[in-house]
Tab-separated table of C-alpha atoms in Angstrom:
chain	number	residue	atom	x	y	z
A	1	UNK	CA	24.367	7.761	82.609
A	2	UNK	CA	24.020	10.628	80.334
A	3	UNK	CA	20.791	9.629	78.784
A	4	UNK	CA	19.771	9.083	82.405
A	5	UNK	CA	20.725	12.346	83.651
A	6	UNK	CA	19.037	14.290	80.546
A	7	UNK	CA	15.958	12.342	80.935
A	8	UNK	CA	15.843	13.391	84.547
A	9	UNK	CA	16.562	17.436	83.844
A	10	UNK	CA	13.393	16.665	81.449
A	11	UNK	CA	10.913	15.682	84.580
A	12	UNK	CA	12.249	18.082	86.955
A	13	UNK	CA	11.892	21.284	84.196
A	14	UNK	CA	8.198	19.501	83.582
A	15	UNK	CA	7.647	19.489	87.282
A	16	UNK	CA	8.973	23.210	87.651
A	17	UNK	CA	7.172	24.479	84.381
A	18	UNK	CA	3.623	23.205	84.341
A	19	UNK	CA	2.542	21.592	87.519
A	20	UNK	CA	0.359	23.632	89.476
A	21	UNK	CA	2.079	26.086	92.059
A	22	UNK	CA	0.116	24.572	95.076
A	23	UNK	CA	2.068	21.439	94.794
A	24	UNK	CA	5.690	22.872	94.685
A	25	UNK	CA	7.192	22.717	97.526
A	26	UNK	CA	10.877	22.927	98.752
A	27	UNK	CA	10.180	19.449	100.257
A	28	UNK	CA	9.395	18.703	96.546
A	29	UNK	CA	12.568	20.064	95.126
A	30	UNK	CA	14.110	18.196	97.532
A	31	UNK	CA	12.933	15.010	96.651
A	32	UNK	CA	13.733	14.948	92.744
A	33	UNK	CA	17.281	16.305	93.822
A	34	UNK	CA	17.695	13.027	96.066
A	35	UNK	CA	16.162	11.249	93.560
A	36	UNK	CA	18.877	11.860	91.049
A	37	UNK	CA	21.888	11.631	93.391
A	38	UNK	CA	20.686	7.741	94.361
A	39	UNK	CA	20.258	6.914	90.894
A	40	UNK	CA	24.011	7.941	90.292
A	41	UNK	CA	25.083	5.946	92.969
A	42	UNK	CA	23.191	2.578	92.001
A	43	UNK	CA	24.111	3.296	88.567
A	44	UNK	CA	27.835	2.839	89.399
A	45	UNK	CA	27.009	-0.668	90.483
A	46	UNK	CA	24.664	-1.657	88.070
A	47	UNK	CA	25.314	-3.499	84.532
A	48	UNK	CA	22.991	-1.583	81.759
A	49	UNK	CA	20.336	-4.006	80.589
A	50	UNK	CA	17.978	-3.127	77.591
A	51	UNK	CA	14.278	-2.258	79.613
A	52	UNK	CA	10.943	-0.909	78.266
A	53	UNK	CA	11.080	2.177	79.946
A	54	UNK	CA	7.094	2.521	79.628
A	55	UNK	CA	6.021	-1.031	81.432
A	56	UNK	CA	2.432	-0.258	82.215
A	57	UNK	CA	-0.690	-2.455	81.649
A	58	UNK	CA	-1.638	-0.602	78.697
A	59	UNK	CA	1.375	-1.795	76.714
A	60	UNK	CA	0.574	-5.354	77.448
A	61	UNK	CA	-1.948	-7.235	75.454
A	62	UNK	CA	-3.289	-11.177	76.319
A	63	UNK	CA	-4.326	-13.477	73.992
A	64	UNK	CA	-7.294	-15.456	75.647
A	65	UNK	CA	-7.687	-17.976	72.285
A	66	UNK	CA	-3.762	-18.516	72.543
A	67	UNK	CA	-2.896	-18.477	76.082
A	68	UNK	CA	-0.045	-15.636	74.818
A	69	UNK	CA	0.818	-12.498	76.675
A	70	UNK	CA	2.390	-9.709	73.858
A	71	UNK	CA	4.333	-6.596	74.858
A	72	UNK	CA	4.038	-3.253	72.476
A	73	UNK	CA	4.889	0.337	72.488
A	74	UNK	CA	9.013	0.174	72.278
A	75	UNK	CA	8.990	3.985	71.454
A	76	UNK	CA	10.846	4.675	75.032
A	77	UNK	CA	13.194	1.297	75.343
A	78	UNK	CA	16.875	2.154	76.578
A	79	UNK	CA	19.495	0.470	78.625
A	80	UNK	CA	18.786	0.640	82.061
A	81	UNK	CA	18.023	-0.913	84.987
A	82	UNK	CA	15.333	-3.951	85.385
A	83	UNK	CA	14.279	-2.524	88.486
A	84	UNK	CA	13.028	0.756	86.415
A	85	UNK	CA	10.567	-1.623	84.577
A	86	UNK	CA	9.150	-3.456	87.638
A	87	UNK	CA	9.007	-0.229	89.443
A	88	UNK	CA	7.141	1.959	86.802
A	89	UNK	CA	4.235	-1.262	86.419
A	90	UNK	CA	3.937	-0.891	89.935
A	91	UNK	CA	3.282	2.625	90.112
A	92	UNK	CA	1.091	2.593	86.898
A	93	UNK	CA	-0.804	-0.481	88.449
A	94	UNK	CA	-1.998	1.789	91.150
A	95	UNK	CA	-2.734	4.842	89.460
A	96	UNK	CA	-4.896	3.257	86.928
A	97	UNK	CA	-6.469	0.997	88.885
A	98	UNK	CA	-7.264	3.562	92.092
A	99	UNK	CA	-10.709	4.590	90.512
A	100	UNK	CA	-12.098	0.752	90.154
A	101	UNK	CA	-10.617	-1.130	93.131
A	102	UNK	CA	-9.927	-1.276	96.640
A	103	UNK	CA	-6.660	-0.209	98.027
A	104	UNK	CA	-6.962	-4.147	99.001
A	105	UNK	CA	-7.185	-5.405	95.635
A	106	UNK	CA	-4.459	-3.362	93.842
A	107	UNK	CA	-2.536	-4.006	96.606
A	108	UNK	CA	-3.322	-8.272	95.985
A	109	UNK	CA	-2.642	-7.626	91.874
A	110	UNK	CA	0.941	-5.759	92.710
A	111	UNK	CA	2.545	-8.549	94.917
A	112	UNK	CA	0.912	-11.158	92.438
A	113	UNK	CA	3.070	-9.517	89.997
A	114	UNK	CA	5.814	-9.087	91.920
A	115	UNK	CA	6.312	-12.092	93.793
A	116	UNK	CA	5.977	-13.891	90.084
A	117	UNK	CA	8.506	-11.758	88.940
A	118	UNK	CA	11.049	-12.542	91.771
A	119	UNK	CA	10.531	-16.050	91.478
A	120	UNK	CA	11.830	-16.028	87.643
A	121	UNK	CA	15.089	-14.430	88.549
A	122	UNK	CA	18.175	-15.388	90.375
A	123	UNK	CA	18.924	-14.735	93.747
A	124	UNK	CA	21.570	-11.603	93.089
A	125	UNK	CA	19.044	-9.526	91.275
A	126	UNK	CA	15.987	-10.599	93.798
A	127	UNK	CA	17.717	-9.009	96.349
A	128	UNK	CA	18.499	-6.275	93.930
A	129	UNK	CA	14.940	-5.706	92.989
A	130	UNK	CA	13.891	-5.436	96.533
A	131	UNK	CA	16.759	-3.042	97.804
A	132	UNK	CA	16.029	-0.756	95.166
A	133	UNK	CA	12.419	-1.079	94.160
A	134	UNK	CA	11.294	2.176	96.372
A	135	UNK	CA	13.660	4.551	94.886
A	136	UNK	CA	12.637	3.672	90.905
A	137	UNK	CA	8.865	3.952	92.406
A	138	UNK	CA	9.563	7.365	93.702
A	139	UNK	CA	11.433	7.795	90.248
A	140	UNK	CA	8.393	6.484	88.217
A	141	UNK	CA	5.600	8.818	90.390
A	142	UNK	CA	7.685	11.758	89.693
A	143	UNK	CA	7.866	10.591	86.030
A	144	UNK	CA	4.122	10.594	85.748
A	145	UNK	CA	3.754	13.745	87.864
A	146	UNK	CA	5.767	15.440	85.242
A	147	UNK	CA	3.702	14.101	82.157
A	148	UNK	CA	0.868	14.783	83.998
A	149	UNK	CA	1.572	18.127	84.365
A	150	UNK	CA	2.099	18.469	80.879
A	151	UNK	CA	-1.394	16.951	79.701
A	152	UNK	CA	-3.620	19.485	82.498
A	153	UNK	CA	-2.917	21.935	79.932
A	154	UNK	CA	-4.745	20.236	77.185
A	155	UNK	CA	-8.054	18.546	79.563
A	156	UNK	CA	-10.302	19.132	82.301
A	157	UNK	CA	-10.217	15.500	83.151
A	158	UNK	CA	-10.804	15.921	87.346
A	159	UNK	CA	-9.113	12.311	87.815
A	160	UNK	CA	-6.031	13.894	85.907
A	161	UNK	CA	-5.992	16.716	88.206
A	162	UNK	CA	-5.643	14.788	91.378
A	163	UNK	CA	-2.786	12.566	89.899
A	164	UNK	CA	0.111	14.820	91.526
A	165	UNK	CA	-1.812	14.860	94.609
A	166	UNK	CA	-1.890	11.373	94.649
A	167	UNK	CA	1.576	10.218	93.812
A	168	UNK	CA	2.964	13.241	95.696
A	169	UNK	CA	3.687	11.436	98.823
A	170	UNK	CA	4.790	8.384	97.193
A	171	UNK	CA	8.160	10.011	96.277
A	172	UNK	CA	8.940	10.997	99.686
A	173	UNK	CA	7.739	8.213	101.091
A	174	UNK	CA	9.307	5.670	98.951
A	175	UNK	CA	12.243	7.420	99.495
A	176	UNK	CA	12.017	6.910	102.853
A	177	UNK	CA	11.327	3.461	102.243
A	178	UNK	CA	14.820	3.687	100.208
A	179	UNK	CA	16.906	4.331	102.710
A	180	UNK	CA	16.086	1.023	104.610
A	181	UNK	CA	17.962	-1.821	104.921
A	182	UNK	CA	15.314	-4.229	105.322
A	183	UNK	CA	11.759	-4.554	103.404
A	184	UNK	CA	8.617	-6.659	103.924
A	185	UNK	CA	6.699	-7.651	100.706
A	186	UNK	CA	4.353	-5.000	101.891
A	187	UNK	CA	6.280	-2.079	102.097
A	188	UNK	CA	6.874	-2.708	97.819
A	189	UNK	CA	3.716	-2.176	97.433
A	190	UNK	CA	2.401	1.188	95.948
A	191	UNK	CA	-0.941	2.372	97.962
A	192	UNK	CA	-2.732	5.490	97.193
A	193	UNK	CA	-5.595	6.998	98.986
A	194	UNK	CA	-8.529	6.352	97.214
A	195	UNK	CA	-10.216	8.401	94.308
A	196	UNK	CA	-13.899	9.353	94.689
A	197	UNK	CA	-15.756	11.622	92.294
């Protein structure tokens, strides 16, 4: 819980130090805030497993000639949650695929993943995954709002720019999305609006 709640101060003082002023908001502020209280509370109830803490495409390389999928890039691995894993590919998945595909598409390659993912689990943490997957998205967008932030002030890249306006209103609305008892495959997905140059 500790490492947890330093790691969170980190994003928020990111957020609050270096990400453009039109994007604060209260509503914002908010957000992390309720953020960090639900984590306490499904923290309580969870048993620490080790996680990756970076899942993302780019830390997953394929084999074609051996049929072998390899994960790298342990730099960030801590004990946590499973859900934090699943949650952050999701979010990644989105983001770095907004620029190339449909919403359609990413939205196809997430539940893919996902619904391959729930079938190799037991029933307990299935249900887990599910309750809690829109929180640790809302967790993982601010995460990458944050280093965001960070990078604008080294590049001009314009499809860096619009990242916090993108991922934004995923917090609040996966937050919303949190607070519900009851969610369709659908409403795990991550969708953002589309990217054009």
């Amino acid at each position: 819980q500790k490492i947890e709640t330093e790691y969170w101060k980190s994003v928020q003082d990111k957020i609050k130090k270096y990400l453009p002023k039109k994007h604060q908001s209260i509503e914002l502020k908010k957000n992390l805030s309720s953020i960090e209280e639900i984590q306490k509370s499904y923290y309580k109830k969870t048993k620490p497993a080790p996680i990756h803490n970076d899942f993302q495409a780019s830390n997953i390389l394929y084999d074609r000639e051996r049929d072998t999928v390899g994960i790298i890039d342990f730099g960030a691995t801590t004990c946590y949650t499973t859900v934090n894993d699943v949650a952050t590919y999701m979010v990644h998945l989105a983001v770095m695929t907004n620029k190339y595909l449909a919403i359609e598409k990413t939205t196809e390659l997430q539940k893919i993943f996902l619904q391959n993912y729930l079938k190799n689990i037991n029933k307990k943490l299935q249900e887990k995954t599910k309750r809690e997957l829109p929180l640790y998205q809302a967790r993982a967008a601010a995460d990458i709002v944050a280093t965001t932030a960070v990078a604008l002030l080294h590049t001009q890249n314009p499809y860096r720019r619009i990242i916090p306006e993108m991922l934004l209103p995923v917090i609040s609305k996966k937050l919303e999305q949190d607070s519900k008892k009851t969610r369709p495959l659908n409403a795990l997905m991550v969708q953002l609006e589309p990217y054009h140059e």
